[in-house]
PDB file of C-alpha atoms in Angstrom:
ATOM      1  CA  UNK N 384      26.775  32.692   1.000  1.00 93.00           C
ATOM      2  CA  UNK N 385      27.772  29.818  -1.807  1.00 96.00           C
ATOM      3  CA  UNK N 386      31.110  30.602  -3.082  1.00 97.00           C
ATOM      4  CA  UNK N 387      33.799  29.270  -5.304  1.00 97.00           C
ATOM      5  CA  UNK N 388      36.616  27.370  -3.093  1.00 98.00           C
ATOM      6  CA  UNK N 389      40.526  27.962  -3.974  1.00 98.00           C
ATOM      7  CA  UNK N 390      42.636  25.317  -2.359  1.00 97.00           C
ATOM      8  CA  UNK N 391      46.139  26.622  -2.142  1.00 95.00           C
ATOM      9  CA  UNK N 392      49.240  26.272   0.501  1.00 93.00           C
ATOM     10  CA  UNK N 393      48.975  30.362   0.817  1.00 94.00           C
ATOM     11  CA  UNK N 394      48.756  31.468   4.476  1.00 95.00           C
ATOM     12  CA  UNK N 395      46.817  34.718   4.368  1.00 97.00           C
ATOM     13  CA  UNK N 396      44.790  36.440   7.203  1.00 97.00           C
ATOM     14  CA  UNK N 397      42.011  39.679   6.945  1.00 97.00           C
ATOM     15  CA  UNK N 398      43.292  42.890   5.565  1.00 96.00           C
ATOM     16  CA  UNK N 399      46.080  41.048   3.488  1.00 97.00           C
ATOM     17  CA  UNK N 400      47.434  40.474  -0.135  1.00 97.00           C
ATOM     18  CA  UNK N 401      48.416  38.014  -2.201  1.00 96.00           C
ATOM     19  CA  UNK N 402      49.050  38.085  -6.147  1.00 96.00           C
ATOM     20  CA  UNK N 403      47.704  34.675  -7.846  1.00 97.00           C
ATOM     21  CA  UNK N 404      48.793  33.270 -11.284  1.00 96.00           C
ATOM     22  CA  UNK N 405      45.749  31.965 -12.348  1.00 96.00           C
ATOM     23  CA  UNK N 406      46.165  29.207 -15.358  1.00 94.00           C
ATOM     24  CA  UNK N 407      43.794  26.257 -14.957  1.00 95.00           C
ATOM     25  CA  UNK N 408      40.621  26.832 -16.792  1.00 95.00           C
ATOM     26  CA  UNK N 409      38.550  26.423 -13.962  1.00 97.00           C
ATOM     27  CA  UNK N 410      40.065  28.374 -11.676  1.00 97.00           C
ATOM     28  CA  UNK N 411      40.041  31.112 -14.760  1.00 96.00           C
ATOM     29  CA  UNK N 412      36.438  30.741 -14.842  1.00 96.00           C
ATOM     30  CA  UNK N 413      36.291  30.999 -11.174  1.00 97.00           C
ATOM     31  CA  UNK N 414      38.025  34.177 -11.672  1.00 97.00           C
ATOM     32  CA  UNK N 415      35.539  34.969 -14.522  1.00 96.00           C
ATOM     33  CA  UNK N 416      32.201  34.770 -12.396  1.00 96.00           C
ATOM     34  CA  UNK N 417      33.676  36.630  -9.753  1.00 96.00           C
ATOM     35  CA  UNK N 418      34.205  40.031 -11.696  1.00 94.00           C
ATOM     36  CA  UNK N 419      30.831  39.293 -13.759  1.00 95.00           C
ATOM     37  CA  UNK N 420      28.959  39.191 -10.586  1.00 95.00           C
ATOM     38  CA  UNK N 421      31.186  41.389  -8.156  1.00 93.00           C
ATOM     39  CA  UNK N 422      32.260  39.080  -5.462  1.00 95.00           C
ATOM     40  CA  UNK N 423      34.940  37.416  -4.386  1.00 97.00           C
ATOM     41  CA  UNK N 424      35.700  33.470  -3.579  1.00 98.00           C
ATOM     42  CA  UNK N 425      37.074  31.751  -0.898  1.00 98.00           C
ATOM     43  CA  UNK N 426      40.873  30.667  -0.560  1.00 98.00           C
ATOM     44  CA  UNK N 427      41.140  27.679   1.886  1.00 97.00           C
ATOM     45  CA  UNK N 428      43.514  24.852   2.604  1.00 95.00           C
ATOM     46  CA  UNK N 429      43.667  21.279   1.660  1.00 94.00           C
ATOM     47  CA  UNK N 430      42.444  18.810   4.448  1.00 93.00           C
ATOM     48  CA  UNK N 431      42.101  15.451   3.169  1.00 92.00           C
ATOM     49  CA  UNK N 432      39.751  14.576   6.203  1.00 92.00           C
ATOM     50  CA  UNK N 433      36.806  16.693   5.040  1.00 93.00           C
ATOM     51  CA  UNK N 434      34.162  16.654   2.595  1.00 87.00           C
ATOM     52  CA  UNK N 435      36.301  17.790  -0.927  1.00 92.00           C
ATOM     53  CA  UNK N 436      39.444  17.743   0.467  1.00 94.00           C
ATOM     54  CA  UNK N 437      39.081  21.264   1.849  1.00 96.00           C
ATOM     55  CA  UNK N 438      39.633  22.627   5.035  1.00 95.00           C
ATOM     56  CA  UNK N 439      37.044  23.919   7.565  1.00 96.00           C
ATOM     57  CA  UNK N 440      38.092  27.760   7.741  1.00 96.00           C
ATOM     58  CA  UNK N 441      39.092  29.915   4.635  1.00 97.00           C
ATOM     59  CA  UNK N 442      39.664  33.588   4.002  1.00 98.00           C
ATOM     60  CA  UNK N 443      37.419  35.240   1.883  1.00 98.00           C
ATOM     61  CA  UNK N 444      38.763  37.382  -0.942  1.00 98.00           C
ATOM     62  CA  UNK N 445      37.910  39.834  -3.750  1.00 97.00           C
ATOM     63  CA  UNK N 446      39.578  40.875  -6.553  1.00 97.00           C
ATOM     64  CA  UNK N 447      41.665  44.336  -6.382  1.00 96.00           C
ATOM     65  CA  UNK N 448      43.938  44.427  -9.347  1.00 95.00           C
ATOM     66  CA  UNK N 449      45.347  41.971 -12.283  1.00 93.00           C
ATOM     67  CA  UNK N 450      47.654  41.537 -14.994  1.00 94.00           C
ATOM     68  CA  UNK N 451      49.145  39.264 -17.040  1.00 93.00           C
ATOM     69  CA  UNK N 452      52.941  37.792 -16.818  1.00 91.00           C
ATOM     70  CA  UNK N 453      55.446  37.603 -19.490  1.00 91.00           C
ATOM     71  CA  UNK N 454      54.063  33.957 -20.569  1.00 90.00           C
ATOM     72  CA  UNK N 455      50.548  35.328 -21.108  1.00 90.00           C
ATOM     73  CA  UNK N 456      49.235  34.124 -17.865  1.00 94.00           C
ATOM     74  CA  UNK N 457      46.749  35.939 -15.571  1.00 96.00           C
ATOM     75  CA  UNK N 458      48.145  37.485 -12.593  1.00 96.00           C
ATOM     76  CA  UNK N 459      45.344  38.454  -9.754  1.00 97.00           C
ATOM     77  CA  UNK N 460      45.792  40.460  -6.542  1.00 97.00           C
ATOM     78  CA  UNK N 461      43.428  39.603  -4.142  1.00 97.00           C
ATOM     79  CA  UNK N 462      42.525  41.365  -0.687  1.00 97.00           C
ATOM     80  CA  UNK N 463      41.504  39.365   2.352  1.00 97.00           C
ATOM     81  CA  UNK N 464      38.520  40.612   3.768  1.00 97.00           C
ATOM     82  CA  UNK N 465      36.848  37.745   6.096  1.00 96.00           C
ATOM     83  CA  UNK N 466      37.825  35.042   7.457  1.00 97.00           C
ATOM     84  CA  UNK N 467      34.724  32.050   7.135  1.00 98.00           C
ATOM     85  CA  UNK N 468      33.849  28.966   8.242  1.00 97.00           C
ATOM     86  CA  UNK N 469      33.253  26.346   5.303  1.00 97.00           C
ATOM     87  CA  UNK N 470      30.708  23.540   5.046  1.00 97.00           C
ATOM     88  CA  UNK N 471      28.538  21.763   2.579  1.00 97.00           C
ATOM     89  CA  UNK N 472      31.501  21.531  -0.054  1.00 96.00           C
ATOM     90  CA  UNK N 473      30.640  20.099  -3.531  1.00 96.00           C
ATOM     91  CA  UNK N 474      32.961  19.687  -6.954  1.00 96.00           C
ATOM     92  CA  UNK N 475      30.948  20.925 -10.000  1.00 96.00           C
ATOM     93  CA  UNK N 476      30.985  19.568 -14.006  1.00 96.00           C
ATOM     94  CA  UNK N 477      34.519  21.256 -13.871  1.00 95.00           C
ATOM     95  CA  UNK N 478      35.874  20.074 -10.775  1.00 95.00           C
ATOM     96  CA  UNK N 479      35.777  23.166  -8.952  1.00 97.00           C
ATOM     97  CA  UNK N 480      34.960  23.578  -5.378  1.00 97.00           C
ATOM     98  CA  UNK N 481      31.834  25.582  -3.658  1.00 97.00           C
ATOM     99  CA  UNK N 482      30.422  25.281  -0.554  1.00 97.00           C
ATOM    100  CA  UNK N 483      28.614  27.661   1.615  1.00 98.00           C
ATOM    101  CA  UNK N 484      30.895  30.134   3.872  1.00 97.00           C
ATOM    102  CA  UNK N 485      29.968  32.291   6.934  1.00 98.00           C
ATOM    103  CA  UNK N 486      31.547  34.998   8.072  1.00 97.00           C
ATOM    104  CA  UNK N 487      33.619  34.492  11.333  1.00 97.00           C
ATOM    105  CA  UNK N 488      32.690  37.468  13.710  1.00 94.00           C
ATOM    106  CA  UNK N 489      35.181  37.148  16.526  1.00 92.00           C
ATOM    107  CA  UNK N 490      38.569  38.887  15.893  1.00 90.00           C
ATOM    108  CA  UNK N 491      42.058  37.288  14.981  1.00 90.00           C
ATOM    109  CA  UNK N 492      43.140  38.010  18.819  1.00 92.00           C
ATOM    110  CA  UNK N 493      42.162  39.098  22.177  1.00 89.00           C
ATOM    111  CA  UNK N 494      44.002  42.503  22.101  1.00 84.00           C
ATOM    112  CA  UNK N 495      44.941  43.542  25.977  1.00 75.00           C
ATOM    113  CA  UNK N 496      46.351  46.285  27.891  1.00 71.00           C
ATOM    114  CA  UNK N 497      49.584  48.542  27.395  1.00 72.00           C
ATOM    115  CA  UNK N 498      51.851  46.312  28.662  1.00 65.00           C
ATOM    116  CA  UNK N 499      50.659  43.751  25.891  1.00 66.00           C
ATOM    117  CA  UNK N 500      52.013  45.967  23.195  1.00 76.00           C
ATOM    118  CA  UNK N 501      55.701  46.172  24.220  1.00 76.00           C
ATOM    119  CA  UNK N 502      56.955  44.327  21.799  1.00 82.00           C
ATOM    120  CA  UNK N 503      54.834  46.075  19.275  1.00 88.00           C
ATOM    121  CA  UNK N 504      57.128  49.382  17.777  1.00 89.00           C
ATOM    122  CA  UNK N 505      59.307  46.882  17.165  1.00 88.00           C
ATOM    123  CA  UNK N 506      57.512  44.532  14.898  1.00 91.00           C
ATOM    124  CA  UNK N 507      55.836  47.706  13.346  1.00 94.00           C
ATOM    125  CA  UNK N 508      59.290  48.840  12.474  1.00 94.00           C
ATOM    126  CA  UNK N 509      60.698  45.799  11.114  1.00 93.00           C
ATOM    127  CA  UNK N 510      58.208  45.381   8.958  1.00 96.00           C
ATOM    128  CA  UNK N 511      58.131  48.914   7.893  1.00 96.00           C
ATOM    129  CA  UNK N 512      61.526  48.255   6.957  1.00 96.00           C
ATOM    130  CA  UNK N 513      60.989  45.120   4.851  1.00 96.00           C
ATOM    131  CA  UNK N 514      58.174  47.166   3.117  1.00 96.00           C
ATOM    132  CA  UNK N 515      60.576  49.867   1.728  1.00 96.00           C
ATOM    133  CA  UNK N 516      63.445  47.261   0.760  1.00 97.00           C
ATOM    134  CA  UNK N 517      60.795  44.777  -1.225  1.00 96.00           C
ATOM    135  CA  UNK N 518      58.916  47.213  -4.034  1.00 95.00           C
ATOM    136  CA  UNK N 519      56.592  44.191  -5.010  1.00 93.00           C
ATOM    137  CA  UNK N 520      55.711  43.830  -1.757  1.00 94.00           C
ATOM    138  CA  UNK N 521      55.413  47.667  -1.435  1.00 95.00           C
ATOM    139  CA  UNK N 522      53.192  48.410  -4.558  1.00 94.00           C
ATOM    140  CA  UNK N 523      50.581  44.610  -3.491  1.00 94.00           C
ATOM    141  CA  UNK N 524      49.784  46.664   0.268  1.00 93.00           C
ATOM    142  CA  UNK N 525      48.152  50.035  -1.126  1.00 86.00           C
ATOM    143  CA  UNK N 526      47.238  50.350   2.278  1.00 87.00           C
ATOM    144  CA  UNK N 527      48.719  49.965   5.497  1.00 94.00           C
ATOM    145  CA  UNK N 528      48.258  50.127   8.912  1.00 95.00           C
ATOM    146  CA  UNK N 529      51.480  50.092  11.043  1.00 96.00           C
ATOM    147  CA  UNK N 530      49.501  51.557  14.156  1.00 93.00           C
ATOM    148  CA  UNK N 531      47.634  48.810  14.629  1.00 93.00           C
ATOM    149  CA  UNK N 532      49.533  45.879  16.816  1.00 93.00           C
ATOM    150  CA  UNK N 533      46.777  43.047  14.993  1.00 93.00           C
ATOM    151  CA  UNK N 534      47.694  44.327  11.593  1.00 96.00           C
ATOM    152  CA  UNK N 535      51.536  43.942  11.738  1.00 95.00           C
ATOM    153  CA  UNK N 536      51.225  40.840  13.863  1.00 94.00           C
ATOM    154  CA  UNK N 537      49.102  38.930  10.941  1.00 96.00           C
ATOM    155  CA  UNK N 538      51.129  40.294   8.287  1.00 97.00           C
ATOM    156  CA  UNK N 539      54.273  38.896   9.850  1.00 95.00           C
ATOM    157  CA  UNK N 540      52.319  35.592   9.810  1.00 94.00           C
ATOM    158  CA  UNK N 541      51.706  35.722   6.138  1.00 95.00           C
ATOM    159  CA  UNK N 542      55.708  36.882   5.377  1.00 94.00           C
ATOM    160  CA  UNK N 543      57.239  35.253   7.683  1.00 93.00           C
ATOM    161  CA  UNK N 544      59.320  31.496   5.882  1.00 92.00           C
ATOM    162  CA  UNK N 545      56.954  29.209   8.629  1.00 91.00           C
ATOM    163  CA  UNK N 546      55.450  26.097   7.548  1.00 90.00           C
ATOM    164  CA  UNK N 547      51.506  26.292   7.180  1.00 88.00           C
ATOM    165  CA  UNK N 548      51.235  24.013  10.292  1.00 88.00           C
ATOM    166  CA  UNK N 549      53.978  25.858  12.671  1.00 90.00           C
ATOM    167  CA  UNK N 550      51.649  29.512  10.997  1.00 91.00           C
ATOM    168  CA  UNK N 551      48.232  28.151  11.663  1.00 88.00           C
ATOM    169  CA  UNK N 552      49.430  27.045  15.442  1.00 89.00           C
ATOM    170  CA  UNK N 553      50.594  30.541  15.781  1.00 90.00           C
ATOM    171  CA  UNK N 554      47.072  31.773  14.705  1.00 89.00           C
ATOM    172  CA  UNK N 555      45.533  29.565  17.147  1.00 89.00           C
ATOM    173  CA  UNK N 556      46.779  31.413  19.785  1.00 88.00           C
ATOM    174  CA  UNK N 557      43.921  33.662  21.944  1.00 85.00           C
ATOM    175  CA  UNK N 558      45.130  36.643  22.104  1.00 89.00           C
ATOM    176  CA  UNK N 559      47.796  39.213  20.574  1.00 90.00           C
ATOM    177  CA  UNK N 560      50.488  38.683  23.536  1.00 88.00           C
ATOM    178  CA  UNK N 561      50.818  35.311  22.670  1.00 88.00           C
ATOM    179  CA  UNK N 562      51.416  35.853  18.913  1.00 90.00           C
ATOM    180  CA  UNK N 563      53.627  38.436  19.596  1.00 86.00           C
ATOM    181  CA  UNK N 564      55.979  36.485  21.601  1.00 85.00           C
ATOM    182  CA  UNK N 565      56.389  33.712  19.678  1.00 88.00           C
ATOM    183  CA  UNK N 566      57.048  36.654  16.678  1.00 88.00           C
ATOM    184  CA  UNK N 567      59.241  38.294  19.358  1.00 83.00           C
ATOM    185  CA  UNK N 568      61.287  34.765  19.989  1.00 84.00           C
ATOM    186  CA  UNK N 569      61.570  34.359  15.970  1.00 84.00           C
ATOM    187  CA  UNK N 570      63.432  37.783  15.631  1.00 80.00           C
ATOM    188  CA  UNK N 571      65.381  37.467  18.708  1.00 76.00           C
ATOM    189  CA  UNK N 572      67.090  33.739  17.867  1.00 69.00           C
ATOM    190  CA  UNK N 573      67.751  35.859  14.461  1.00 65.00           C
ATOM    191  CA  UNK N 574      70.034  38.207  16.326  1.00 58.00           C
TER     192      UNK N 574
END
């Protein structure tokens, strides 16, 4: 599928949100095409190595809800719903990025046995916790799903005050034990 490319320094993984203020006019246009035709466009990274300065993998994302601020300006939530591989990227007339995405298949992590999810309650009730104490934050996740270890561990990803680098290593990681205890050694140097 050809989509619209957002570059922006906004770490955000399947089944998450993010609000966007959307100003420049192409990105409002971007914006524009999506509701006309009822898709979404891809958020990706900057990665001055590649064709258009973007990055191989983004997250695909669809509209769910916007607004305007107090100067006028659009405000956009946006849910995550795939993450994609990105090639054949090309600037149009208004120097906004396509290229053609496809869907990534294989799951975030590799999630084990039992004894893997130890460390689990504990994330899940941390971040319930930071839920009910940030409203905004609150009111963006309409839903939630603290039961599931892959859920909590990617939203702690996205929330969590990491550099993009120091988050995407953490990604990288095969499967859910590892993720979790590098998010279990971030809490624990925190107590």
């Amino acid at each position: 599928m050809k989509r619209a490319l957002f570059p922006l320094p906004v770490f955000l993984l399947p089944q998450g949100y993010t609000r966007l203020r959307i100003f420049e006019p192409r990105y409002l246009h971007m914006v524009k095409v999506a509701m006309k035709e009822g898709h979404g466009f891809v958020m990706c990274h900057t990665d001055k190595t590649r064709e258009c300065n973007v990055s191989e993998q983004g997250i695909y994302v669809e509209i769910v809800d916007f607004s305007q601020d107090q100067g006028g300006q659009l405000l956009i939530d946006v849910y995550a719903k795939h993450r994609v591989w990105i090639s054949n990227a090309y600037s149009d007339e208004m120097s906004l990025r396509h290229g053609d995405c496809q869907i990534i298949q294989e799951p975030l992590w590799i999630l084990g046995g039992e004894e893997e999810l130890a460390f689990h309650e504990r994330l899940a009730d941390l971040l319930r916790d930071l839920f009910v104490v940030n409203a905004e934050l609150n009111n963006l996740y309409k839903k939630k799903n603290y039961a599931n270890p892959l859920w909590v561990a990617a939203r702690w990803l996205e929330l969590l005050p990491l550099t993009l680098k120091q988050k995407t290593k953490i990604q990288s990681c095969q499967s859910y034990v590892g993720v979790a205890n590098v998010l279990a050694e971030i809490f624990d140097d925190q107590e």
